[in-house]
Amino acid sequence: MVRQAAAQTFELVCQGNTGYPDVCDNHSFAAFCRGITGHLHYDATADSGTGDQRRAAIGCSGAANHCTGTNTQCDEYPYASTYDGGLGCYPDGYNGPDRLIQAGTTRCANGPQNGRHGQAIGQFYSNMLHNNNGQPFLVGYKNDARGPLGELIRTQGTAACPDDSTGIYRYRTTPATPACPARGSRRRANDIASNSTNSVRADEIQMYNVTTESGRVVTVPYSKKNSDAVAKFLAAGQPIWTHRDDGTGVSEKIVTSNVME
């Protein structure tokens, strides 16, 4: 079974020299345009082969990868380093109580930005999750800065959501590859039904503001249907991984939290 440690939250940096706005835009597209929120579940056992399989399933490698060009990479959400990655197709080793997400989004992102996010999430895994396999965690925005797309959605609503049939964004519920072991097993298909998508509309997404002991504000999108579970993660005293201006990650405690009106 998953050994439940303290609830964890990772802070995205969407502005400044250490930020990765393209990656933040993919998160905003997933949450505000497609209703994909909820806990991700860290896969401490994943190797490069599993990561490649998950990226292929969501369309971030192989023939389905639509991202080309110099310094351009395919960014996927949920991450390939989680059991939710790859549309939940490769969950071997996950024995937790939560259902995994079976949908995902991709965005063609600037390569160096994608690399900075990869380094940041790697530090979070090492310093906060401590190889605790299956550990759930949330993702939020530093200072409620959501990247260019997220800011457009803030002012224009879902009218700002891009067409994901062409261009740099894609949304998937069906794997890009024929292999998807989880969906070949009825037991797994039942166990890994979506915990947030398909039954959640983008207009049912709400925002939670938390303030840390250093005074930093982090905003976490979530489904109103999951509000009780999210509130436990974001309660006073829970840990959160934030970033200094130079990009260095640091563990803090949440002091206050409240629902944004």
XYZ file of C-alpha atoms in Angstrom, residues 61-246:
186
model
C 6.879 10.997 -28.721
C 6.824 8.963 -31.896
C 4.594 9.630 -34.874
C 1.915 11.341 -32.772
C 4.306 14.034 -31.523
C 3.256 17.254 -33.275
C 5.976 19.404 -31.697
C 8.910 20.100 -34.012
C 11.429 22.858 -34.442
C 14.595 24.104 -32.811
C 14.441 24.280 -29.002
C 10.871 22.955 -29.035
C 9.744 20.071 -26.839
C 6.430 18.384 -26.089
C 5.289 19.107 -22.541
C 2.757 16.704 -21.052
C 0.314 16.951 -18.169
C -0.083 14.883 -16.041
C 3.656 14.307 -15.818
C 5.243 11.112 -17.141
C 6.894 10.765 -13.707
C 3.474 10.118 -12.143
C 1.114 7.161 -12.296
C -1.431 9.528 -13.832
C 0.935 10.205 -16.739
C 0.293 8.633 -20.124
C -3.479 8.711 -19.526
C -3.066 6.202 -16.690
C -1.991 3.475 -19.115
C 1.011 2.263 -17.083
C 0.021 2.023 -13.396
C 2.042 -1.052 -12.362
C 3.261 -0.548 -8.807
C 0.440 1.779 -7.763
C -1.590 0.427 -4.852
C -3.048 3.626 -3.434
C -6.704 4.336 -2.674
C -7.142 7.189 -5.150
C -8.338 6.866 -8.710
C -5.862 8.059 -11.305
C -6.494 10.647 -14.008
C -7.210 9.120 -17.426
C -6.964 12.238 -19.553
C -4.216 14.682 -20.363
C -2.958 17.640 -22.361
C 0.202 18.495 -24.265
C 1.724 21.782 -25.410
C 4.682 22.491 -27.648
C 7.001 24.297 -25.254
C 10.305 26.100 -25.325
C 12.991 23.496 -24.615
C 14.973 25.424 -21.970
C 11.734 26.293 -20.162
C 10.687 22.659 -20.187
C 14.088 21.752 -18.810
C 13.807 24.256 -15.955
C 10.458 22.812 -14.957
C 11.886 19.284 -15.101
C 14.731 20.282 -12.788
C 12.326 21.998 -10.388
C 9.947 19.053 -10.148
C 12.939 16.718 -9.719
C 14.117 18.756 -6.717
C 10.611 18.582 -5.287
C 10.555 14.800 -5.625
C 13.960 14.419 -3.988
C 13.496 16.876 -1.147
C 9.810 16.517 -0.343
C 8.540 13.130 -1.502
C 11.658 11.151 -0.522
C 10.943 8.271 -2.904
C 7.578 7.644 -1.246
C 5.975 5.678 -4.061
C 2.438 6.698 -4.947
C 2.555 9.844 -2.810
C -0.185 12.241 -3.965
C 0.580 15.921 -4.486
C -1.028 19.083 -5.811
C 0.316 21.771 -8.154
C -0.289 25.523 -7.788
C 0.785 28.857 -9.250
C 3.234 31.233 -7.586
C 1.478 34.540 -6.788
C -1.507 33.402 -8.908
C 0.567 34.085 -12.052
C -0.692 31.491 -14.534
C 1.267 32.146 -17.735
C 0.001 34.085 -20.771
C -2.868 31.710 -21.569
C -3.928 31.555 -17.950
C -4.043 35.334 -17.769
C -6.219 35.495 -20.889
C -8.589 32.953 -19.384
C -8.733 35.017 -16.194
C -10.083 38.019 -18.123
C -11.922 36.360 -21.024
C -13.059 33.071 -19.526
C -13.078 29.868 -21.556
C -13.523 31.900 -24.746
C -9.735 32.242 -24.595
C -9.203 28.467 -24.674
C -7.307 27.455 -27.832
C -8.453 25.055 -30.518
C -6.741 21.799 -29.599
C -7.375 20.061 -32.901
C -4.575 22.070 -34.509
C -1.768 24.256 -33.270
C 0.414 23.734 -30.224
C -2.136 22.257 -27.779
C -3.684 18.788 -27.681
C -6.187 17.111 -25.359
C -6.449 13.333 -25.141
C -8.580 10.718 -23.463
C -7.725 8.040 -26.014
C -4.081 6.868 -26.112
C -2.000 7.819 -29.131
C -0.475 4.332 -29.122
C -2.297 0.999 -29.410
C -0.616 -0.313 -26.230
C -2.394 0.697 -23.028
C -2.142 -2.142 -20.502
C -4.436 -0.565 -17.912
C -7.305 -0.376 -20.370
C -6.773 -3.962 -21.406
C -7.741 -5.092 -17.907
C -11.261 -4.625 -16.612
C -10.017 -4.452 -13.022
C -7.526 -1.742 -13.836
C -9.941 0.126 -16.029
C -12.369 0.276 -13.107
C -9.721 1.134 -10.532
C -8.208 3.856 -12.658
C -11.314 5.687 -13.750
C -10.771 9.436 -13.876
C -10.724 11.206 -10.528
C -11.420 14.587 -12.054
C -12.031 14.540 -15.781
C -14.991 13.661 -17.969
C -17.332 14.414 -15.049
C -15.945 17.902 -14.345
C -16.556 20.932 -16.531
C -14.039 23.734 -16.740
C -16.590 26.125 -15.209
C -16.649 23.930 -12.086
C -13.009 24.742 -11.323
C -12.399 26.856 -8.233
C -9.220 28.429 -6.868
C -7.655 27.987 -3.438
C -5.206 30.621 -2.136
C -2.617 29.605 0.440
C -0.160 31.865 2.248
C 3.171 30.448 3.417
C 5.262 31.336 6.418
C 7.429 33.606 4.220
C 4.339 35.484 3.031
C 4.277 33.899 -0.418
C 0.867 33.273 -1.983
C 0.262 30.112 -4.038
C -2.982 29.486 -5.935
C -4.225 25.944 -6.563
C -7.041 25.135 -9.036
C -9.331 22.283 -8.079
C -12.684 20.735 -8.843
C -15.465 21.765 -6.489
C -16.332 18.070 -6.300
C -12.918 17.402 -4.720
C -12.977 20.366 -2.351
C -12.857 18.318 0.875
C -9.804 16.328 -0.232
C -8.020 19.449 -1.468
C -8.750 21.340 1.743
C -6.870 18.687 3.742
C -3.789 19.142 1.540
C -3.877 22.909 1.902
C -4.625 23.162 5.615
C -2.451 25.255 7.944
C 0.764 23.450 8.857
C 0.977 21.358 5.691
C 4.248 21.538 3.708
C 4.588 23.271 0.356
C 7.578 23.491 -2.017
C 8.160 27.093 -3.132
C 10.920 28.859 -5.050
C 13.162 31.823 -4.305
C 13.787 34.459 -6.971
C 16.957 32.633 -8.076
